[in-house]
PDB file of C-alpha atoms in Angstrom:
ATOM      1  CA  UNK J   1     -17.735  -0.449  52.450  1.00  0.00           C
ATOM      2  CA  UNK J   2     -19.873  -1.185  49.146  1.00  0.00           C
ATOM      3  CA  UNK J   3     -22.788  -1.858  51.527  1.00  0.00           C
ATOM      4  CA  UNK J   4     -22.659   1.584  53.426  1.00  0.00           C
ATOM      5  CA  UNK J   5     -22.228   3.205  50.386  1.00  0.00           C
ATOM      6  CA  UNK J   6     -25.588   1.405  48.933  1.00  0.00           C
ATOM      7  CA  UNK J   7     -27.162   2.348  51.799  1.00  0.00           C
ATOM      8  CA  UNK J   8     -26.245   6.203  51.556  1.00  0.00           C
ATOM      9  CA  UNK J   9     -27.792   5.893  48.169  1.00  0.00           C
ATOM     10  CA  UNK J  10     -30.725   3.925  48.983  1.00  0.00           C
ATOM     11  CA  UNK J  11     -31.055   6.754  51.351  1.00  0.00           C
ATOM     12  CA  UNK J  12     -30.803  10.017  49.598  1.00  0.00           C
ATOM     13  CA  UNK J  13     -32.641   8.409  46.588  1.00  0.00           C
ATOM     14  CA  UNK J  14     -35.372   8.184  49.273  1.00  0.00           C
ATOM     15  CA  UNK J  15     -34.962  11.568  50.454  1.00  0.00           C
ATOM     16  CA  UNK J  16     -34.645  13.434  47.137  1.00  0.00           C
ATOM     17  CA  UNK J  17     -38.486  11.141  46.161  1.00  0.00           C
ATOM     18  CA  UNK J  18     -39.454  12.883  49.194  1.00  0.00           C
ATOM     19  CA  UNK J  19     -38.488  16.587  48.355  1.00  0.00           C
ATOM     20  CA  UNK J  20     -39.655  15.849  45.045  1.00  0.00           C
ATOM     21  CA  UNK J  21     -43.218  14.970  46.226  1.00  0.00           C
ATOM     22  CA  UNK J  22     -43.534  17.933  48.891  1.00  0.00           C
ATOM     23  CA  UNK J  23     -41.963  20.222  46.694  1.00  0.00           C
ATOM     24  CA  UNK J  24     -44.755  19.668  43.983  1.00  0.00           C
ATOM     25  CA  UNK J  25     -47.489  19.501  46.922  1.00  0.00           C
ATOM     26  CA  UNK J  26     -45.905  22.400  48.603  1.00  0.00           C
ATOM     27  CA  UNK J  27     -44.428  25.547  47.343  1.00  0.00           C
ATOM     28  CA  UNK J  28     -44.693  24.567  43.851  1.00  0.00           C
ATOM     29  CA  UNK J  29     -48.608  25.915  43.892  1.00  0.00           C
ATOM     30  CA  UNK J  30     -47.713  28.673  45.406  1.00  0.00           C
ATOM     31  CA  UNK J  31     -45.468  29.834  42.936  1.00  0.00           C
ATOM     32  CA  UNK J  32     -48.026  28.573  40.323  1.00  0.00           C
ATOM     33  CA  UNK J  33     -50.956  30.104  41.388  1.00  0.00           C
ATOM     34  CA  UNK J  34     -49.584  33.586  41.811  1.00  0.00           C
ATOM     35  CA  UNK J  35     -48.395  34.420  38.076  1.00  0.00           C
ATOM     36  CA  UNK J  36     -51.413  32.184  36.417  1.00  0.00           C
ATOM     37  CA  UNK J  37     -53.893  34.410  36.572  1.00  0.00           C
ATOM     38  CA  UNK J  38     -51.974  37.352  35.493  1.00  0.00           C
ATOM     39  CA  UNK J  39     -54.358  37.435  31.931  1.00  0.00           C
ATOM     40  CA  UNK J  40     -57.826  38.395  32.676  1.00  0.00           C
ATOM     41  CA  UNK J  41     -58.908  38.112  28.440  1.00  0.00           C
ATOM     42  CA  UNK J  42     -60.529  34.195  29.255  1.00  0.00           C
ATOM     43  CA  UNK J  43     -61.698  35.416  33.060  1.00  0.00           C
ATOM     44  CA  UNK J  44     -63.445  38.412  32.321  1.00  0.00           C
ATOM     45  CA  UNK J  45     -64.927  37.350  29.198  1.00  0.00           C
ATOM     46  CA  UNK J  46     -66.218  34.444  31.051  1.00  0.00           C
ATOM     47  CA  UNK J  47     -67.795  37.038  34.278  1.00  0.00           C
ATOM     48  CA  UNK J  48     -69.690  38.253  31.045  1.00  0.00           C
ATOM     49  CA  UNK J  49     -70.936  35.775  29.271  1.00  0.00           C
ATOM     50  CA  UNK J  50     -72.375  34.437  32.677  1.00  0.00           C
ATOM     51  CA  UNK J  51     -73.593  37.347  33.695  1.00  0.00           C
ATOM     52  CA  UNK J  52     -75.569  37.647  30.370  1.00  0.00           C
ATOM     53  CA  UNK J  53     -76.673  34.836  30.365  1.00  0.00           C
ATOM     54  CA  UNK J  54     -78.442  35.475  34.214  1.00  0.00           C
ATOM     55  CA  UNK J  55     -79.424  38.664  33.627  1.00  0.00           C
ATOM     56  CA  UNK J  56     -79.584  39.230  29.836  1.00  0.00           C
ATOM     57  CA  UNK J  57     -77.519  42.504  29.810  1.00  0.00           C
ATOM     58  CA  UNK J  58     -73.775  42.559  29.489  1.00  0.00           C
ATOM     59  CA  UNK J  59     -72.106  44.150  32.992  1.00  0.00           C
ATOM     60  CA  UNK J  60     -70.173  47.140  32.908  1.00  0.00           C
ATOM     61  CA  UNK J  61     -66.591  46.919  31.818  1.00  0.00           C
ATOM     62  CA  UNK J  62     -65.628  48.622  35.375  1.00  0.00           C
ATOM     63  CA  UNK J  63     -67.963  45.940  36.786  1.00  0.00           C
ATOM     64  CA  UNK J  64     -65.671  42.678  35.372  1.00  0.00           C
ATOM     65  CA  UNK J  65     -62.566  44.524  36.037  1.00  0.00           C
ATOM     66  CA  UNK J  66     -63.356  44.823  40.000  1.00  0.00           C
ATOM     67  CA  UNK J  67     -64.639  41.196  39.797  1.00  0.00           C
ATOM     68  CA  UNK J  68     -61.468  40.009  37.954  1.00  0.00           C
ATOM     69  CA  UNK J  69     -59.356  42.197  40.281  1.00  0.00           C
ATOM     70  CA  UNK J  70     -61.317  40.583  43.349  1.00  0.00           C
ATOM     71  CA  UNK J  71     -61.083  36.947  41.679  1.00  0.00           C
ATOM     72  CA  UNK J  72     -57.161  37.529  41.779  1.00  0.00           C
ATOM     73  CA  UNK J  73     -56.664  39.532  45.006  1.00  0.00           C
ATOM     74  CA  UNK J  74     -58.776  36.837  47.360  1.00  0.00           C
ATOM     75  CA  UNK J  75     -55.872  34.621  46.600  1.00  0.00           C
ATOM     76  CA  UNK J  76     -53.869  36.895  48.836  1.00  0.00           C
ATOM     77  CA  UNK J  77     -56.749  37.082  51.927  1.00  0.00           C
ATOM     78  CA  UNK J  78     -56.471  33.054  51.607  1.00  0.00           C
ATOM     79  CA  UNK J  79     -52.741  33.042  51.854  1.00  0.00           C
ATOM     80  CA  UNK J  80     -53.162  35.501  54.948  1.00  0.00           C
ATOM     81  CA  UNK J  81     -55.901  33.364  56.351  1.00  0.00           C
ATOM     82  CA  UNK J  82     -54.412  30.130  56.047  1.00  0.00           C
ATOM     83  CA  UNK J  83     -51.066  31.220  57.462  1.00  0.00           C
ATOM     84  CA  UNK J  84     -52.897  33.193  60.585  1.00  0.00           C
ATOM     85  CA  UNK J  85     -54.252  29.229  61.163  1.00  0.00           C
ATOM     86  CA  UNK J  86     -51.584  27.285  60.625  1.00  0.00           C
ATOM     87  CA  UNK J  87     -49.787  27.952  64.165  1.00  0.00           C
ATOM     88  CA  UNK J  88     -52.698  26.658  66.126  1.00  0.00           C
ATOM     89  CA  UNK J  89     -53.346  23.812  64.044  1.00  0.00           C
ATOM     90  CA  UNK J  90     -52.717  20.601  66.439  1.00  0.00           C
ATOM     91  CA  UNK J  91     -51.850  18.204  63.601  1.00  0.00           C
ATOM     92  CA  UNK J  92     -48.485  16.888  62.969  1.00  0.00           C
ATOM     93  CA  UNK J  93     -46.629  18.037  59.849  1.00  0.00           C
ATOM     94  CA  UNK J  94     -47.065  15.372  57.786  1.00  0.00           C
ATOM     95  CA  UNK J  95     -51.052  14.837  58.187  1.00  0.00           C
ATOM     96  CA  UNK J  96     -51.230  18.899  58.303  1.00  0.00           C
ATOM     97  CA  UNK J  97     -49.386  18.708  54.190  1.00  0.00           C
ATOM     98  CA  UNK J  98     -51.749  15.981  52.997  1.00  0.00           C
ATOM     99  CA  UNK J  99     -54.868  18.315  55.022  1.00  0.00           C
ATOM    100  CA  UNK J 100     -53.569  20.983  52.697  1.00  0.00           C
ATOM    101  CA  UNK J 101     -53.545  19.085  49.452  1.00  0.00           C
ATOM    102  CA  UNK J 102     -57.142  17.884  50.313  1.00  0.00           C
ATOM    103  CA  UNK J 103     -57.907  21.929  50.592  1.00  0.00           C
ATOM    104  CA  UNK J 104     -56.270  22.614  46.837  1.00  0.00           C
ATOM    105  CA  UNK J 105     -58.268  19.393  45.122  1.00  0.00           C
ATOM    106  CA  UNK J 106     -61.294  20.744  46.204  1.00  0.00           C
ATOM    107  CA  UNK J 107     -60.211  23.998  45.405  1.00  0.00           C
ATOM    108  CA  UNK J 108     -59.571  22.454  42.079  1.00  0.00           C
ATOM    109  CA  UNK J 109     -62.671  20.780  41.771  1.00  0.00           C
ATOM    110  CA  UNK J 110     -64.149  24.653  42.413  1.00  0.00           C
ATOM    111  CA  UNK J 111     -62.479  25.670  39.802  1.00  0.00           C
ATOM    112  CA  UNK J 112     -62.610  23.262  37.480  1.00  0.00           C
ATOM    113  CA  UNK J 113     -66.957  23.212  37.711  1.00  0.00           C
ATOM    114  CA  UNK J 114     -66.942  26.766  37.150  1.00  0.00           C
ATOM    115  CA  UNK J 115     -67.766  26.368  33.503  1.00  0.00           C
ATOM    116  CA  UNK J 116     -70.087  23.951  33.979  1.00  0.00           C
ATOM    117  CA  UNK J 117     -72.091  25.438  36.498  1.00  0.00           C
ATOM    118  CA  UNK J 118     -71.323  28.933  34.908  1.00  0.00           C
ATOM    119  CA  UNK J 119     -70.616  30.393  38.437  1.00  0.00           C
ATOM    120  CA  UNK J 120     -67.857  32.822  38.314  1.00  0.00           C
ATOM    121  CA  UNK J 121     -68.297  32.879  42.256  1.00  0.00           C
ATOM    122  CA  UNK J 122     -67.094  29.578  41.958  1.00  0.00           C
ATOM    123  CA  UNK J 123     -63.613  30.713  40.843  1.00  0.00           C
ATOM    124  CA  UNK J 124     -63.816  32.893  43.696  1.00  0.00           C
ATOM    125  CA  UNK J 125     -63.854  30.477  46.239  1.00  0.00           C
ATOM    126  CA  UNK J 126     -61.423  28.372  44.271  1.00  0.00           C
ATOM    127  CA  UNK J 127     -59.359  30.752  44.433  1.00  0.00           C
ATOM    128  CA  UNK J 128     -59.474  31.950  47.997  1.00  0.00           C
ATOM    129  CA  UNK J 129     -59.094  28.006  49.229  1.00  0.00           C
ATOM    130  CA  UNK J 130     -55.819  27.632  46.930  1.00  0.00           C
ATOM    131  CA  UNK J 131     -54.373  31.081  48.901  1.00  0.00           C
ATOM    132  CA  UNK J 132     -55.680  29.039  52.498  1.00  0.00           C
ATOM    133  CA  UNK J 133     -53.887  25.817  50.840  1.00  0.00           C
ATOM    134  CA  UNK J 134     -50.712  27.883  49.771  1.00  0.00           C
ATOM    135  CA  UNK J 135     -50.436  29.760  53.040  1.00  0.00           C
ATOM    136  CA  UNK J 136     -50.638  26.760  55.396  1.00  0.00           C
ATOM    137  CA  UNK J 137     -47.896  24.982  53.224  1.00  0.00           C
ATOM    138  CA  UNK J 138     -45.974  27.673  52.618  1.00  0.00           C
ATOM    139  CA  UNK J 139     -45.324  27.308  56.326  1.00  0.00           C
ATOM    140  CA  UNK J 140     -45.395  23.988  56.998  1.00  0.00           C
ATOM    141  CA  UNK J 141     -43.343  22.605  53.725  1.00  0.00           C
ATOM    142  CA  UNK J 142     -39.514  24.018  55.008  1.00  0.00           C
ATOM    143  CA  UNK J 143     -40.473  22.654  58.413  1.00  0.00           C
ATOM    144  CA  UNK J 144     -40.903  19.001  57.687  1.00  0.00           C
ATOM    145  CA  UNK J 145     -38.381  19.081  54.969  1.00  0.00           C
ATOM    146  CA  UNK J 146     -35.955  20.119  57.169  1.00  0.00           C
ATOM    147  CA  UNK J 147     -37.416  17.560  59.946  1.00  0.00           C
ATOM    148  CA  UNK J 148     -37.100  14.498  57.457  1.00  0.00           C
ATOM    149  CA  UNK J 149     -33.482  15.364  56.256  1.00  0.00           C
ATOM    150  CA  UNK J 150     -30.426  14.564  57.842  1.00  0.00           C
ATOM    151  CA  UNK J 151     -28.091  16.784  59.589  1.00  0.00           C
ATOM    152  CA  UNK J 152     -25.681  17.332  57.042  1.00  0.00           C
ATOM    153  CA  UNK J 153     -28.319  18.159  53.896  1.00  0.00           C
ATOM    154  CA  UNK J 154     -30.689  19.924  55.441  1.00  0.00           C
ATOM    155  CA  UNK J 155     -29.315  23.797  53.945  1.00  0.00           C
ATOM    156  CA  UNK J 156     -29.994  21.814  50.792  1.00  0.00           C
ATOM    157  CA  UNK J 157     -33.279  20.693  50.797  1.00  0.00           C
ATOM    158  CA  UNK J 158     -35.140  23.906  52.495  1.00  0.00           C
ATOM    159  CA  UNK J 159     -33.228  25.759  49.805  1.00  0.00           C
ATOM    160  CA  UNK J 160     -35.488  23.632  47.646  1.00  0.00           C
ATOM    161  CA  UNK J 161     -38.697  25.122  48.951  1.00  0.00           C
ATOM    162  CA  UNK J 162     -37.755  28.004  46.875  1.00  0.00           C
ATOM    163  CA  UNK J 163     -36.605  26.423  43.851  1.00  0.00           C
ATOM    164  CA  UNK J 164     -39.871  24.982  43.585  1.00  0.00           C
ATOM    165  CA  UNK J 165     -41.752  28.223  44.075  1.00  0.00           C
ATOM    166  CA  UNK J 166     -39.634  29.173  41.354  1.00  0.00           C
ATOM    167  CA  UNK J 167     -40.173  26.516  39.528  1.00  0.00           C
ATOM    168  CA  UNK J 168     -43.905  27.472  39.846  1.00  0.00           C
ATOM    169  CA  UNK J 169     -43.850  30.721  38.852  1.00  0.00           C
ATOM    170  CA  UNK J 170     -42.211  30.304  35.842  1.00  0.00           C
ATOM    171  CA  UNK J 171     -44.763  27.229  34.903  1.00  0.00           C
ATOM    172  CA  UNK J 172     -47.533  29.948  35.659  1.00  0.00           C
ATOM    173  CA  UNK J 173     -45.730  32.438  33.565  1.00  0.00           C
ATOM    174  CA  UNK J 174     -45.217  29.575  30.685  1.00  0.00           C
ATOM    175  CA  UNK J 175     -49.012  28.496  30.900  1.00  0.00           C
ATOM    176  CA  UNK J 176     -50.054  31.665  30.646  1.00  0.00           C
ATOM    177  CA  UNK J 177     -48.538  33.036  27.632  1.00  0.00           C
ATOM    178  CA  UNK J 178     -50.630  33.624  24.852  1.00  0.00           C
ATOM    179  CA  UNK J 179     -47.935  32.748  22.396  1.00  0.00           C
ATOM    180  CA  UNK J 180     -48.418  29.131  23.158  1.00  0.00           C
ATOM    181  CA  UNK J 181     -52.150  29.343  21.566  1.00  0.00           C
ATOM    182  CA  UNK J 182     -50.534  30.429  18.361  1.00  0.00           C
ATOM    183  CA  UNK J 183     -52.217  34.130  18.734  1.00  0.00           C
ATOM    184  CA  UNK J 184     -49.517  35.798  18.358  1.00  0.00           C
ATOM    185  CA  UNK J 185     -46.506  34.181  16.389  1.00  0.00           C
ATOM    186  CA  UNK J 186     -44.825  37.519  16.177  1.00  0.00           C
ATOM    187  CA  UNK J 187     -44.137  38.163  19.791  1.00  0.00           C
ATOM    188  CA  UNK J 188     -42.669  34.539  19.923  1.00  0.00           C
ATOM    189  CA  UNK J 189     -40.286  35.072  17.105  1.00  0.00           C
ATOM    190  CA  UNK J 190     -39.319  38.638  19.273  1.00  0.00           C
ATOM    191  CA  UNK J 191     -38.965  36.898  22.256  1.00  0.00           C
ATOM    192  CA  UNK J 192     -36.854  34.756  20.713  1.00  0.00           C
ATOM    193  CA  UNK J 193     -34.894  36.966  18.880  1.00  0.00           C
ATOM    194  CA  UNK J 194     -33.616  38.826  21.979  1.00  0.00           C
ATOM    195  CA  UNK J 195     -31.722  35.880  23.538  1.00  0.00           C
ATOM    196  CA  UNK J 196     -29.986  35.506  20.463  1.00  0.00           C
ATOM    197  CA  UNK J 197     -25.836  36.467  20.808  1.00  0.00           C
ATOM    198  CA  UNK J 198     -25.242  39.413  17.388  1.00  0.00           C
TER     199      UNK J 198
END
């Protein structure tokens, strides 16, 4: 009895390392990448000062909005994109969520050689192969994680896709607060003053 019982653990232990590592590969980006980008000070200040430095004249305000607003909305056309593809994709599961991780690290690597190439375009196309990366493992992520779990736990872990796109979300939310770079100490002191019980 002790050995079945070790090996139900040894099991699940195994299973929950594997939701754990999809889950962070999968919808966790998802979630991540939609709220992060919700403050466009850093972005559009940075479409400036390379556009200055191109052209010697500062672009129109109007200008960086539409290229923040494109910067954030090609995220979306990726997502759409990489969905549309992901049915006729002939790999299996597994090699198709590593394929998409390869897509977000050299998304990454886009984005993180923006600065020093001081190519806002760059950002662009970061950000359009995270949505391709998000959308083809948005899809795939509940299938294999249902495929890999037994019978009896498999309501559980696809109801963990969405606690890591929660999970994302809020870490995008978290990053992106301003509070956290000690700009604003007020608004932390008010944000913490409303969950506070009178």
């Amino acid at each position: 009895m002790e050995h079945f019982i070790f090996a139900l653990q040894v099991q699940f232990r195994g299973l929950l390392q594997m939701i754990l590592v999809l889950g962070i590969g999968g919808s966790f980006p998802y979630g991540f990448h939609i709220s992060v980008i919700n403050y466009p000070s850093h972005i559009r200040k940075f479409i400036n000062e390379t556009w200055i430095d191109r052209h010697g004249s500062p672009l129109h305000p109007e200008t960086v909005m539409l290229l923040w607003s494109f910067i954030v909305s090609v995220y979306g056309i990726g997502g759409f994109l990489g969905s549309l593809c992901c049915g006729p994709f002939s790999l299996p599961r597994k090699k198709c969520q590593m394929f998409t991780n390869l897509i977000m690290l050299v998304a990454a690597l886009f984005m993180a050689l923006s600065k020093t190439a001081k190519s806002f375009e760059m950002i662009l196309v970061g950000r359009f192969l995270y949505g391709i990366g998000s959308g083809f493992s948005l899809n795939i992520h509940p299938q294999y994680v249902g495929e890999i779990s037994p019978k009896k736990l498999r309501g559980f872990t696809n109801s963990t896709v969405a606690v890591f796109l929660t999970l994302g979300k809020l870490t995008g939310q978290v990053v992106g607060l301003r509070c956290l770079l000690l700009y604003c100490k007020i608004k932390c002191i008010q944000m913490f003053t409303l969950f506070t019980v009178r």
